[in-house]
Short mmCIF file of C-alpha atoms in Angstrom, two decimals:
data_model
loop_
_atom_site.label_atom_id
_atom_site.label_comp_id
_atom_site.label_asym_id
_atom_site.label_seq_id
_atom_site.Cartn_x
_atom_site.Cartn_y
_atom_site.Cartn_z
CA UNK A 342 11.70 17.41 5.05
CA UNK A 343 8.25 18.03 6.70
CA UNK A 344 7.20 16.79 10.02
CA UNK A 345 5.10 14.17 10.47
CA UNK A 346 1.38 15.01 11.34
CA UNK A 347 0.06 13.98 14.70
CA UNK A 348 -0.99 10.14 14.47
CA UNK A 349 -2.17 7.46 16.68
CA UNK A 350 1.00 5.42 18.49
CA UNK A 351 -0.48 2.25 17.15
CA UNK A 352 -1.23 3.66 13.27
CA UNK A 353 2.55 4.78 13.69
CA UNK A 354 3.87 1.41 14.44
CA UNK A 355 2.06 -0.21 11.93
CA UNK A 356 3.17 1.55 9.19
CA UNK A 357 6.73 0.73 10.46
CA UNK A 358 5.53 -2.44 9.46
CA UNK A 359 5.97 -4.65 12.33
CA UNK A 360 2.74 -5.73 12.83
CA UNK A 361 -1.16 -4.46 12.09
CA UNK A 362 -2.86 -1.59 13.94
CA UNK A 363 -4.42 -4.05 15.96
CA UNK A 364 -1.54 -6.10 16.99
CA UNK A 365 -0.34 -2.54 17.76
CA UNK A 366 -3.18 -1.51 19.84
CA UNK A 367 -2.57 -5.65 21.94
CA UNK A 368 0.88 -4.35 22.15
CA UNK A 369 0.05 -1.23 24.14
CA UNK A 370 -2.13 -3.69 26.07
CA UNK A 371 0.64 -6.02 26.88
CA UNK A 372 2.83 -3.26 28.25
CA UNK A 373 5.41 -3.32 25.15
CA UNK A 374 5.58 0.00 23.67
CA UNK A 375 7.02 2.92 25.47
CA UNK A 376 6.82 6.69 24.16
CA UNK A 377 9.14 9.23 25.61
CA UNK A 378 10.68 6.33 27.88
CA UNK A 379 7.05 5.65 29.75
CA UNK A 380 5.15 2.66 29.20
CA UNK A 381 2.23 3.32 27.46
CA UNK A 382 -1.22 2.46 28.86
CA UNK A 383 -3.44 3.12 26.25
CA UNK A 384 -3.57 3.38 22.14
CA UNK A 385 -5.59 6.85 22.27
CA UNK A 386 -1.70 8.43 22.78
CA UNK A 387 -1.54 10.88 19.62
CA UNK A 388 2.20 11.31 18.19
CA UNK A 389 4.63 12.65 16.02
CA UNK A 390 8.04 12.66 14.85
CA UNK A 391 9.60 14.00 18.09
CA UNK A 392 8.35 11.19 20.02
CA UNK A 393 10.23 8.15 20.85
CA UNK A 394 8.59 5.07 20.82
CA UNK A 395 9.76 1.69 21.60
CA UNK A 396 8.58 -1.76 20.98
CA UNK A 397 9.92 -4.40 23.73
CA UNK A 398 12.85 -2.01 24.18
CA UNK A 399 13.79 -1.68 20.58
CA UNK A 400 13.23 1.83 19.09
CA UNK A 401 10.76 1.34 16.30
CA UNK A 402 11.92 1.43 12.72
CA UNK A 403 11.28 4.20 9.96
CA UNK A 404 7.97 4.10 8.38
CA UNK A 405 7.99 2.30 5.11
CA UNK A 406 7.53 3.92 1.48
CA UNK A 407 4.52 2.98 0.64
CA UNK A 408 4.60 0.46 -1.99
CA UNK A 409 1.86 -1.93 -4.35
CA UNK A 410 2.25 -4.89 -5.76
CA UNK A 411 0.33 -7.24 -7.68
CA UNK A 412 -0.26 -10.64 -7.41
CA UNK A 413 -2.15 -13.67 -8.49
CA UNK A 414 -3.67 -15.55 -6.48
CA UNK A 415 -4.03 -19.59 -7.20
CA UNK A 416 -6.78 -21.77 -6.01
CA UNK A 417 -6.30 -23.01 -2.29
CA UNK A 418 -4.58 -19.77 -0.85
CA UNK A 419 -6.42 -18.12 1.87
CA UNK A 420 -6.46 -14.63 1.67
CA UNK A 421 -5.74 -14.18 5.39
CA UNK A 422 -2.22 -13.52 7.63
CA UNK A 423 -3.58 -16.56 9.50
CA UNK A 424 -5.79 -19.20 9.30
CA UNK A 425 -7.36 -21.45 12.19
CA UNK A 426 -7.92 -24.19 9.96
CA UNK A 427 -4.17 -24.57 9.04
CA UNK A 428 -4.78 -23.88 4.89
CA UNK A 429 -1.63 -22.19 3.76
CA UNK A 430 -2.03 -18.60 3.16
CA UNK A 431 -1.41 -15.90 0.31
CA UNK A 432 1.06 -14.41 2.91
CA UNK A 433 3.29 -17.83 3.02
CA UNK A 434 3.93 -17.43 -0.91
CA UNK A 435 5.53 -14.17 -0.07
CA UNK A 436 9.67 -13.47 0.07
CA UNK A 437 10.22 -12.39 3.32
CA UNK A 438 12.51 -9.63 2.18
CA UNK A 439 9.18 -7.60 1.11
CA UNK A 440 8.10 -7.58 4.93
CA UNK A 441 4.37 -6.90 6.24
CA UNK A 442 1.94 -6.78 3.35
CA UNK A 443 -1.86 -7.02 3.63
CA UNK A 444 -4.21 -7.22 0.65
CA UNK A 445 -6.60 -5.31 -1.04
CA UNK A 446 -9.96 -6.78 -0.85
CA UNK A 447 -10.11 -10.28 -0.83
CA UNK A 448 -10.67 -13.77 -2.87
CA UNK A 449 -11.85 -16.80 -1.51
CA UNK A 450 -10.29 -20.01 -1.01
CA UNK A 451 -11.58 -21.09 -4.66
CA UNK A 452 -11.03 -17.99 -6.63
CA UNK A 453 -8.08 -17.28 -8.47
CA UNK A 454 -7.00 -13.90 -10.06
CA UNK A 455 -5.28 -10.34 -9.53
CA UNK A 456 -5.17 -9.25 -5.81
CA UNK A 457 -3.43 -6.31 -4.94
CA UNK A 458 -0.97 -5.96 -2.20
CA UNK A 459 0.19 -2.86 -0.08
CA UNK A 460 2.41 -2.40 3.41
CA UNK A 461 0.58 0.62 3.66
CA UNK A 462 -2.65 -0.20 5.89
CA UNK A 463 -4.29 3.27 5.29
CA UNK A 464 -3.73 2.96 0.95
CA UNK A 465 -5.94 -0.08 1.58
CA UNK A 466 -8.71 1.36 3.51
CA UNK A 467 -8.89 4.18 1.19
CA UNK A 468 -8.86 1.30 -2.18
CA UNK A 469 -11.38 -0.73 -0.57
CA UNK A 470 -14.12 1.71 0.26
CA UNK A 471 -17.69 1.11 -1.51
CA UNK A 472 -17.83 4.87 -1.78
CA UNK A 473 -14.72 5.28 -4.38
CA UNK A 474 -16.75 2.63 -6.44
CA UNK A 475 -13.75 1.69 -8.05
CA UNK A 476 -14.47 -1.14 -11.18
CA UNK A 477 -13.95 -5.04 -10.31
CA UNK A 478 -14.17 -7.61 -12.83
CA UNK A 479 -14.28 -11.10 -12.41
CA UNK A 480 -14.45 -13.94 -14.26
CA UNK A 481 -16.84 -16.48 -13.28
CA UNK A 482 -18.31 -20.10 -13.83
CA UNK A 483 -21.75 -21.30 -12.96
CA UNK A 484 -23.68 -24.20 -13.30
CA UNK A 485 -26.50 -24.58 -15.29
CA UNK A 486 -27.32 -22.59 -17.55
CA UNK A 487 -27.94 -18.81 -17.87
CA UNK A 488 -31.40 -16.83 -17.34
CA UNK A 489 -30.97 -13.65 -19.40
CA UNK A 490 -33.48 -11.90 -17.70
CA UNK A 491 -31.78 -12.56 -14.18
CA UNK A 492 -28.83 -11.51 -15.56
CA UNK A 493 -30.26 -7.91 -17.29
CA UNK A 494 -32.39 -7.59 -13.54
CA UNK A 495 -28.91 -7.49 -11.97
CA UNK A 496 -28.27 -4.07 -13.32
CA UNK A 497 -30.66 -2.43 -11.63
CA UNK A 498 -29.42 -3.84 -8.22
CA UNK A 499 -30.54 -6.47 -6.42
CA UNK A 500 -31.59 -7.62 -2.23
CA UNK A 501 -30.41 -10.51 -1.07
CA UNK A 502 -31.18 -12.27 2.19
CA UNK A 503 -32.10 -8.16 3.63
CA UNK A 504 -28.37 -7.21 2.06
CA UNK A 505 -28.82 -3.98 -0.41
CA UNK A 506 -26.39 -4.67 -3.42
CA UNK A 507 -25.47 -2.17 -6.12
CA UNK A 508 -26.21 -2.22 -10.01
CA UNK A 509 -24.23 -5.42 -11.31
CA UNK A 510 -23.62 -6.04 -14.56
CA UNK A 511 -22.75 -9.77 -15.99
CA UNK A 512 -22.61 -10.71 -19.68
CA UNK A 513 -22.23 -14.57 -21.00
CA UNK A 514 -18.44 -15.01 -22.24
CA UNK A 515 -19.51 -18.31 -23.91
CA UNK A 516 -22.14 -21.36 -22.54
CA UNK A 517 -22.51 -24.86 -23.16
CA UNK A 518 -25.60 -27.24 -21.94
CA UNK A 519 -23.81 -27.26 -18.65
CA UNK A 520 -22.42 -24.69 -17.54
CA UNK A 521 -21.09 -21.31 -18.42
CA UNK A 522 -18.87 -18.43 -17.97
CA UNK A 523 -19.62 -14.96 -17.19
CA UNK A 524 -18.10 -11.75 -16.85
CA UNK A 525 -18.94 -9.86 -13.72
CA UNK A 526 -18.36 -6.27 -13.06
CA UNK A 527 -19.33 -4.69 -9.78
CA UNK A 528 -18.40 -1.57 -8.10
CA UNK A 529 -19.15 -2.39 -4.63
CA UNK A 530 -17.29 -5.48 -3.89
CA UNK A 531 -19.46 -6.29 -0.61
CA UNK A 532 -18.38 -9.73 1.37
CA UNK A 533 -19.48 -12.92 -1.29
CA UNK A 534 -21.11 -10.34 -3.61
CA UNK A 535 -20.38 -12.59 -6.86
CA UNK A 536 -21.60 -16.15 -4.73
#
C-alpha cells in the first residue's frame, strides 16, 4: 500500500467525511482537532499518514472510497446541506447510511433532473470546472414563444448584465401558442446560466 501524499489537516478530515473542508478549517479554529497529540492552531498544518489527528478527542476515521451516485432531483429540494429559509434539502432525502455527500453542480429550487453526488470533495471540484467543459443538457420551458434568431445568436456566445457566457446551443423540442420547450446544451454551467 502507498503512503499517503502530504495534504492539508482540514482536506484530510474532510475526506474522512465528517464534515466539509470548511467546517474542517472552523474546527481547527475552535480548538478541536489535535495532530501528534497538540492542538492545532491553524489549517496551513500539511500531513500525512503518520500523523495522528483527532477530532474532539476521537481519532479521525479512514478516508472514504470515493464513490458517485446519481440522483434526481424533484421540484422543491434545495440543492444545499442547509438552508436559512427552512425548505427541505436534497441532503434530507438521503439514507443516512451513505454519510457526507455533496453535489455536483447545482439545480435550483424549481428544476428537476439528474444531479450527481460524490463524498469525495476534490472529484467535485475537478467535475465542476468550466475548463473541462464537460456537456450539460437541460430540458427547459419558456413562455412565449420562441425567436429563432435569438436562439441561433446563442451559439456564438452571449453577455449578459457584463457576465461573458460561452457558445450555447438550444433547439425547440416542440411549441404551442404559449409556451414551449427547449433543449439546452451548455458547456460552462456558470451560476443561472439557463435563467
Amino acid at each position: 500500500m502507498s503512503e499517503q501524499k502530504p495534504e492539508r489537516v482540514a482536506k484530510v478530515i474532510a475526506r474522512a467525511g465528517i464534515c466539509s473542508r470548511r467546517e474542517a478549517e472552523r474546527w481547527i479554529a475552535d480548538n478541536r482537532v489535535r495532530v501528534d497529540g497538540k492542538t492545532l492552531l491553524s489549517p496551513a498544518l500539511t500531513v500525512n499518514d503518520s500523523n495522528i489527528i483527532q477530532v474532539d478527542g476521537k481519532p479521525l476515521p479512514r478516508a472514504q472510497e470515493t464513490r458517485l451516485w446519481r440522483y434526481h432531483k424533484p421540484t422543491g429540494l434545495v440543492t444545499s446541506h442547509s438552508d436559512p429559509q427552512g425548505r427541505q434539502t436534497v441532503f434530507e432525502n438521503l439514507s443516512p447510511k451513505i454519510g457526507r455527500v455533496i453535489s455536483i453542480g447545482r439545480l435550483d429550487l424549481n428544476s428537476e433532473g439528474l444531479l450527481l453526488l460524490t463524498n469525495d470533495g476534490e472529484l467535485a471540484r475537478r467535475l465542476e470546472m468550466p475548463s473541462n467543459e464537460w456537456i450539460r443538457r437541460y430540458r427547459v420551458r419558456v413562455r412565449g414563444s420562441v425567436d429563432q434568431n435569438k436562439l441561433r445568436r446563442l451559439q456564438n456566445g452571449t453577455t449578459i448584465a457584463g457576465i461573458k457566457y460561452k457558445p450555447v446551443r438550444a433547439t425547440v423540442d416542440s411549441e404551442t401558442r404559449t409556451n414551449a420547450w427547449l433543449t439546452v446544451t451548455l458547456t460552462e454551467g456558470k451560476n443561472r446560466e439557463i435563467r
